[in-house]
Every structure is written in structure tokens, then in C-alpha cells.
Coordinates of C-alpha atoms in Angstrom, one line a residue:
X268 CA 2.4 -22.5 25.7
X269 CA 4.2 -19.5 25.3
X270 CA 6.5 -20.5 22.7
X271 CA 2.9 -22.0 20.7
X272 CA 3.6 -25.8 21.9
X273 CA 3.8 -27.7 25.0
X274 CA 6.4 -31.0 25.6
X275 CA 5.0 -33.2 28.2
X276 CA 7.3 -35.7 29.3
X277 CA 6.2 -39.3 31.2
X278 CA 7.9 -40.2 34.2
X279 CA 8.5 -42.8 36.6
X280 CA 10.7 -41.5 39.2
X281 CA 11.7 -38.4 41.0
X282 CA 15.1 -37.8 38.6
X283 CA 13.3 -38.8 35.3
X284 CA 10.9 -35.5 36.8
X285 CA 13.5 -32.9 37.5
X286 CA 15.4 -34.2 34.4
X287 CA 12.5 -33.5 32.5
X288 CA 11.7 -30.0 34.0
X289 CA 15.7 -28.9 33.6
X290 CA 15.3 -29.8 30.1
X291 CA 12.3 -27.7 29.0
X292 CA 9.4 -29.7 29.7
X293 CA 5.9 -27.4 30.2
X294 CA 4.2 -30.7 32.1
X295 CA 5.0 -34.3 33.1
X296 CA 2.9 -37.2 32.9
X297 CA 3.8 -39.7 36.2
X298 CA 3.3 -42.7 36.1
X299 CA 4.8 -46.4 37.5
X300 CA 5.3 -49.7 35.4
X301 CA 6.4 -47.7 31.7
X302 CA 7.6 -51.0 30.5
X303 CA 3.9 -51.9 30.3
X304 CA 2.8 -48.5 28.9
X305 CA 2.2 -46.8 32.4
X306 CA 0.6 -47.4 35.5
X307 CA -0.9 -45.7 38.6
X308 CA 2.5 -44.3 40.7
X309 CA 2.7 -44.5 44.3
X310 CA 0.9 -41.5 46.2
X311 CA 4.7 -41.2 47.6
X312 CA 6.3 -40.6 44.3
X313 CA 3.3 -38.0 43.9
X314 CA 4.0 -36.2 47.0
X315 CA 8.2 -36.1 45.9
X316 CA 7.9 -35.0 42.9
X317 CA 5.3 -32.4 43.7
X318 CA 7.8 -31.2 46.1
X319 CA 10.9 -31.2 43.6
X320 CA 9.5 -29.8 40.7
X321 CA 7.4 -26.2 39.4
X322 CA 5.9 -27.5 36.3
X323 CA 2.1 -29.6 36.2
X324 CA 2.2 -32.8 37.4
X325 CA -0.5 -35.2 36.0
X326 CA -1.1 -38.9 37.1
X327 CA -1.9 -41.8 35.6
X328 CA -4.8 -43.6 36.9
X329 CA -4.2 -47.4 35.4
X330 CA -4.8 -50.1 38.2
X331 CA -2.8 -52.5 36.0
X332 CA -0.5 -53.6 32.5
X333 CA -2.9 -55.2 29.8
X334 CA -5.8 -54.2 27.9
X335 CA -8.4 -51.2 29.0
X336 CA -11.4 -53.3 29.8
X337 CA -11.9 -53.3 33.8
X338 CA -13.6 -55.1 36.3
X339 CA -15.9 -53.3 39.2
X340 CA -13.3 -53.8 41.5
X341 CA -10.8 -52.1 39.1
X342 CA -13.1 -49.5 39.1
X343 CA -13.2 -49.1 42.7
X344 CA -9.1 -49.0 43.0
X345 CA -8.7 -46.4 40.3
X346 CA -11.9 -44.0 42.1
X347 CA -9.8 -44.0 45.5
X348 CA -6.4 -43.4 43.3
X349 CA -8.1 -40.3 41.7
X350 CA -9.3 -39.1 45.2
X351 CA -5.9 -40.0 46.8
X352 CA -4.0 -38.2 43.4
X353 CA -6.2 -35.4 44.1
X354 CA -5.2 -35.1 47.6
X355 CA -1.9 -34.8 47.2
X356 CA -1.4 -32.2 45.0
X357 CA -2.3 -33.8 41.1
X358 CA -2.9 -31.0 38.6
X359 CA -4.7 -33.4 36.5
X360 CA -5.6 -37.1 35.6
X361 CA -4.8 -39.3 32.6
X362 CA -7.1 -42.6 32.2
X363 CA -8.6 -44.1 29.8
X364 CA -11.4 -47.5 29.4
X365 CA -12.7 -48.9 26.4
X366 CA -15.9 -51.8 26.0
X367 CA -15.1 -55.5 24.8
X368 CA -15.9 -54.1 21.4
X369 CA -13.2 -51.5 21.0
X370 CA -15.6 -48.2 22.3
X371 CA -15.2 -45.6 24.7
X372 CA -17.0 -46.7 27.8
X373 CA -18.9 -43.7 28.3
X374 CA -20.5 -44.8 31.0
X375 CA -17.4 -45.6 33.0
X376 CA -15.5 -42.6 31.9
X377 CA -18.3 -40.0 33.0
X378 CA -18.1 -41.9 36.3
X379 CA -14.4 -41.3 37.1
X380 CA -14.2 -37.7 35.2
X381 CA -16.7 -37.0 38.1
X382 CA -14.1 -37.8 40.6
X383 CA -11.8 -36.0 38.9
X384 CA -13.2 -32.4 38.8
X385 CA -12.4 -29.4 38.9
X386 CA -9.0 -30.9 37.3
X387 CA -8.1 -31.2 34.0
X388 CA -7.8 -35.0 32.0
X389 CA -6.7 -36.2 29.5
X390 CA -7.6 -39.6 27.7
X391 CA -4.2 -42.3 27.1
X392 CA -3.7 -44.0 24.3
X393 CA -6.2 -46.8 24.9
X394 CA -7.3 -44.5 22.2
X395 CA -5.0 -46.1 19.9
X396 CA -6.8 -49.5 20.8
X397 CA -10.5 -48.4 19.6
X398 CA -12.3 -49.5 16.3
X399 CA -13.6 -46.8 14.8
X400 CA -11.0 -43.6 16.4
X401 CA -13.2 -40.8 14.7
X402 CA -16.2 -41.7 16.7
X403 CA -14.1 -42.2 19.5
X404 CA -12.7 -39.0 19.5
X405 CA -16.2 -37.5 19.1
X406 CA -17.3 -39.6 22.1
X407 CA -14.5 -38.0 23.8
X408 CA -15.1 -34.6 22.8
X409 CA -18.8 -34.7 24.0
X410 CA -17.7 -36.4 27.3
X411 CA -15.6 -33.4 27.9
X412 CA -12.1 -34.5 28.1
X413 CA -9.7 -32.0 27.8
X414 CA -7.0 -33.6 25.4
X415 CA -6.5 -36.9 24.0
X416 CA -3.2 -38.7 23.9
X417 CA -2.2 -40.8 20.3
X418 CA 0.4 -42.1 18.1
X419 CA -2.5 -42.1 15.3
X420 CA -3.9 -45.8 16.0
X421 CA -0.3 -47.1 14.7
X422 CA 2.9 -48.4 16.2
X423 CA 4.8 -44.9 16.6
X424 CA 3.3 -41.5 15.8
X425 CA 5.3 -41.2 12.5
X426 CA 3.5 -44.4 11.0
X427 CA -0.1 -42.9 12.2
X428 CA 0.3 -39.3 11.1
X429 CA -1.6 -39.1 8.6
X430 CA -4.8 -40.1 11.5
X431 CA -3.0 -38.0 13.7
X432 CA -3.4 -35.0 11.7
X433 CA -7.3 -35.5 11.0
X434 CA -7.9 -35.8 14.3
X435 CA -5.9 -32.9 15.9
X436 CA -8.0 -30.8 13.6
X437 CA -10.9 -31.9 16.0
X438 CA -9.6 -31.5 19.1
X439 CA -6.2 -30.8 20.9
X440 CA -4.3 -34.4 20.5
X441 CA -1.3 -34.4 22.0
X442 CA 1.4 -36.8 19.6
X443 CA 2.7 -39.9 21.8
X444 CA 4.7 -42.4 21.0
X445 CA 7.9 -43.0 19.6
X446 CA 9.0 -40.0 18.9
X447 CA 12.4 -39.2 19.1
X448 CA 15.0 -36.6 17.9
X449 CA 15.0 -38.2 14.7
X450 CA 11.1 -38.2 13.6
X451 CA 10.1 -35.0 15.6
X452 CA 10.2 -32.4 12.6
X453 CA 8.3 -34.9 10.2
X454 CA 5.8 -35.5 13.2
X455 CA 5.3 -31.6 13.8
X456 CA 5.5 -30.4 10.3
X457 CA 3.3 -32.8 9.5
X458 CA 0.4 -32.1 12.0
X459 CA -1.5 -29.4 13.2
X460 CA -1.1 -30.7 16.7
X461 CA 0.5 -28.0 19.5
X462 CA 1.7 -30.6 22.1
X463 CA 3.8 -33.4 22.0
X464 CA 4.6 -36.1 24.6
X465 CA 7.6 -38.8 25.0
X466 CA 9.9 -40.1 27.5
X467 CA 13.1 -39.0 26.2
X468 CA 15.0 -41.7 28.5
X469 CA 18.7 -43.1 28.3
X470 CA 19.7 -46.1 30.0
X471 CA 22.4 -45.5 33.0
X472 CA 24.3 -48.3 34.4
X473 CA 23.2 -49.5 38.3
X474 CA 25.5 -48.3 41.2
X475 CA 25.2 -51.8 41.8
X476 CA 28.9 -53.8 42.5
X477 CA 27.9 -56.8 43.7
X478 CA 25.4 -58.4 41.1
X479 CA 24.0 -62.1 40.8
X480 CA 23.2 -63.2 37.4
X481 CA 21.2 -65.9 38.0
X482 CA 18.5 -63.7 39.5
X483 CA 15.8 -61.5 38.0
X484 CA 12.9 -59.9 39.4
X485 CA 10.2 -60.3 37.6
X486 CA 9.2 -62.2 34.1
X487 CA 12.1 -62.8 31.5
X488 CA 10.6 -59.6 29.5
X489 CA 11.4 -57.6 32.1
X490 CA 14.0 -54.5 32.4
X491 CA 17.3 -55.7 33.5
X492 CA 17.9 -55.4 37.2
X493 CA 21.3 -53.0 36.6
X494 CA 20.3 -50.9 33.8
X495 CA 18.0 -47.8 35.4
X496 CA 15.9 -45.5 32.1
X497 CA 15.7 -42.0 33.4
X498 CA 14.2 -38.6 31.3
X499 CA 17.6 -37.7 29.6
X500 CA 18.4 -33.8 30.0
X501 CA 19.7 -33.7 26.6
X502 CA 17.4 -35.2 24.7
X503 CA 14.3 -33.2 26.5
X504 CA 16.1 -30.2 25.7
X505 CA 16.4 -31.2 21.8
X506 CA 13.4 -32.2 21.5
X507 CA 12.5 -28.9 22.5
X508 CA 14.5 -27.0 20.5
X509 CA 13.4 -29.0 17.7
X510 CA 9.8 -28.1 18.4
X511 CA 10.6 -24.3 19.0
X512 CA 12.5 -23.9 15.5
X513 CA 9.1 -25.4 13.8
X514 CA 6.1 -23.9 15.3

């Protein structure tokens, strides 16, 4: 935080991580699955990553795609992924689970932040998904969560600014989603917020030369078999010196 903000960048492979950290990144958030808003990575990805880069490492603890309500067994998978995160070198924890109704499940949440201590964590942006985000955020606050991740309840952080900005006043809210180098200066002017998080990514073709068309893996949604998104160099390191010549 010495320059007076912090770009976290999230990550879903060992290049997208020292891609991120070459280009100025102060933390990365890892994660599998970002075509489905992040999931829990691999514990091997963890242990690579720890080994290839200097900057904090946090993991995402989210046992599957889809919405933030979970089942006991749920539970019980993302307790042994903390643990397991914990073990292998995690410097802190991202999760987040809501009620039926749109609330912060405290009840849950004080569970797993238990499993998580000493480290820091941060709640995701199931926070964008809750029905009344000031009382959420006050929820959070009292919990004891150390930062909150939003695009301000909206579609990108640009169209929930003006939330975003209420709500940073409170507590340190790190901006997420949809920001690029071409909304990062209306996005930081126009908060009070100190930290900022994206995924900066470019698509690079496959090294693949044999390639079957008729074949995917996975639903029809899903990325294209030859097209790999990694953390692009460039753009972390202009979204950083956008950030540095504002704040």
C-alpha cells in the first residue's frame, strides 16, 4: 500500500500469477472455474504458485458455480478446503454465503472464519447478490471480515458506483468487477475506495495443431477448447499506472 492503493488481481493458473505479479500487482486472488465467477483451486495450483510468486496469495473457498446458498455437505468440503489452503501456505481466504432470503448467513460465516484464523478474509461478491447491502455490510463489519469485495450490487463497478462509494466509506471495499483500462479513473475518482480488483486477462491462441471441431468439453457456454485467458502484463501494469497517477 505504499503508493496509497492496492491492485489485486484473480487468477486461475500459475502464468495468469507471475503475469500478475510482473505487472504490479500487491496481491492475487486464486481461484479455479472464473468463467463461473470463481471457484476453490486445486491445493496443487496453491502449492505452485506459492512457490513462483512473492506477493499474498489468497484462495477462494467456493465448492461450486451457482448461487451462495449451501448445503451441510457443502459446508463440510469448503471447512477441509480452508484447513487444506491453510496448510499450504494461503495468506488469506475469500468466501462468502448468503440465506434463501438474500442475508448474510451469519451463522455459517462465523463458523468458517473460525477455521480461518489467524488469516485475513475477505467476503466475494455474493455481496452483490444480498437484499438490503447496507445491512449486509454492517453484518459484515460486526462479523469481523477484513474487506469486502463489490461492483456496487450492479453489473460492473462503473454502473454501481454510486453504492460503491457509500459503502467504502464504511469499510475498506475493494472495487470488482468489470473494470478495465477504460472505466478505471471514473471508478477511482469516483470512490473513496484504496483497492481495486480485476483479472486483466487477454485471450492467447492454444499450442494446439491438431484440433477436432466437433468436440467440446463441457456445456455449449463454455470457454473454447483453443483459446487459453491469462492475467495480461500490460494491462496489470496500466491499470496500475492508472491507479498510481490518481490516488
Amino acid at each position: 500500500m505504499d503508493d496509497g492503493f492496492l491492485m489485486e488481481v484473480c487468477v486461475d493458473s500459475v502464468e495468469s500469477a507471475v503475469n500478475a505479479e510482473r505487472g504490479g500487482a500487491g496481491r492475487i486472488e486464486l481461484c479455479a472455474g472464473l468463467v463461473e465467477g470463481g471457484t476453490t483451486p486445486s491445493m496443487g495450483l496453491l502449492q505452485v504458485v506459492k512457490q513462483c510468486v512473492r506477493v499474498p496469495v489468497f484462495v477462494m473457498i467456493r465448492p461450486r458455480g451457482g448461487d451462495f446458498l449451501y448445503s451441510d455437505r457443502e459446508v463440510e468440503v469448503m471447512k477441509a478446503d480452508i484447513r487444506l489452503a491453510k496448510l499450504h501456505g494461503a495468506d488469506g481466504l475469500v468466501f462468502g454465503a448468503l440465506t434463501e432470503d438474500g442475508r448474510i448467513d451469519t451463522e455459517l460465516c462465523t463458523a468458517l472464519l473460525a477455521v480461518c484464523r489467524p488469516l485475513p478474509v475477505t467476503f466475494h461478491r455474493a455481496f452483490d447478490m444480498v437484499h438490503d447491502p447496507v445491512v449486509a455490510l454492517e453484518t459484515l463489519i460486526s462479523l469481523g471480515f477484513e474487506r469486502v469485495l463489490t461492483s456496487g450490487c450492479d453489473s460492473s463497478a462503473l454502473e454501481g458506483l454510486s453504492l460503491i462509494k457509500r459503502l467504502a466509506e464504511q469499510v475498506n471495499a475493494p472495487l470488482g468487477g468489470g473494470i478495465t483500462e477504460r472505466n478505471l479513473q471514473r471508478i477511482l475518482e469516483g470512490s473513496t475506495a484504496s483497492e481495486f480488483h480485476c483479472s486483466a486477462r487477454s485471450a492467447r491462441d492454444s499450442g494446439m495443431k491438431f484440433r477436432n471441431p466437433n468436440v467440446a468439453m463441457g456445456a455449449s457456454f463454455s470457454a473454447p477448447e483453443y483459446s487459453i485467458k491469462v492475467a495480461d502484463v500490460a494491462k496489470v501494469r496500466t491499470l496500475n499506472a492508472i491507479a498510481k497517477n490518481i490516488l
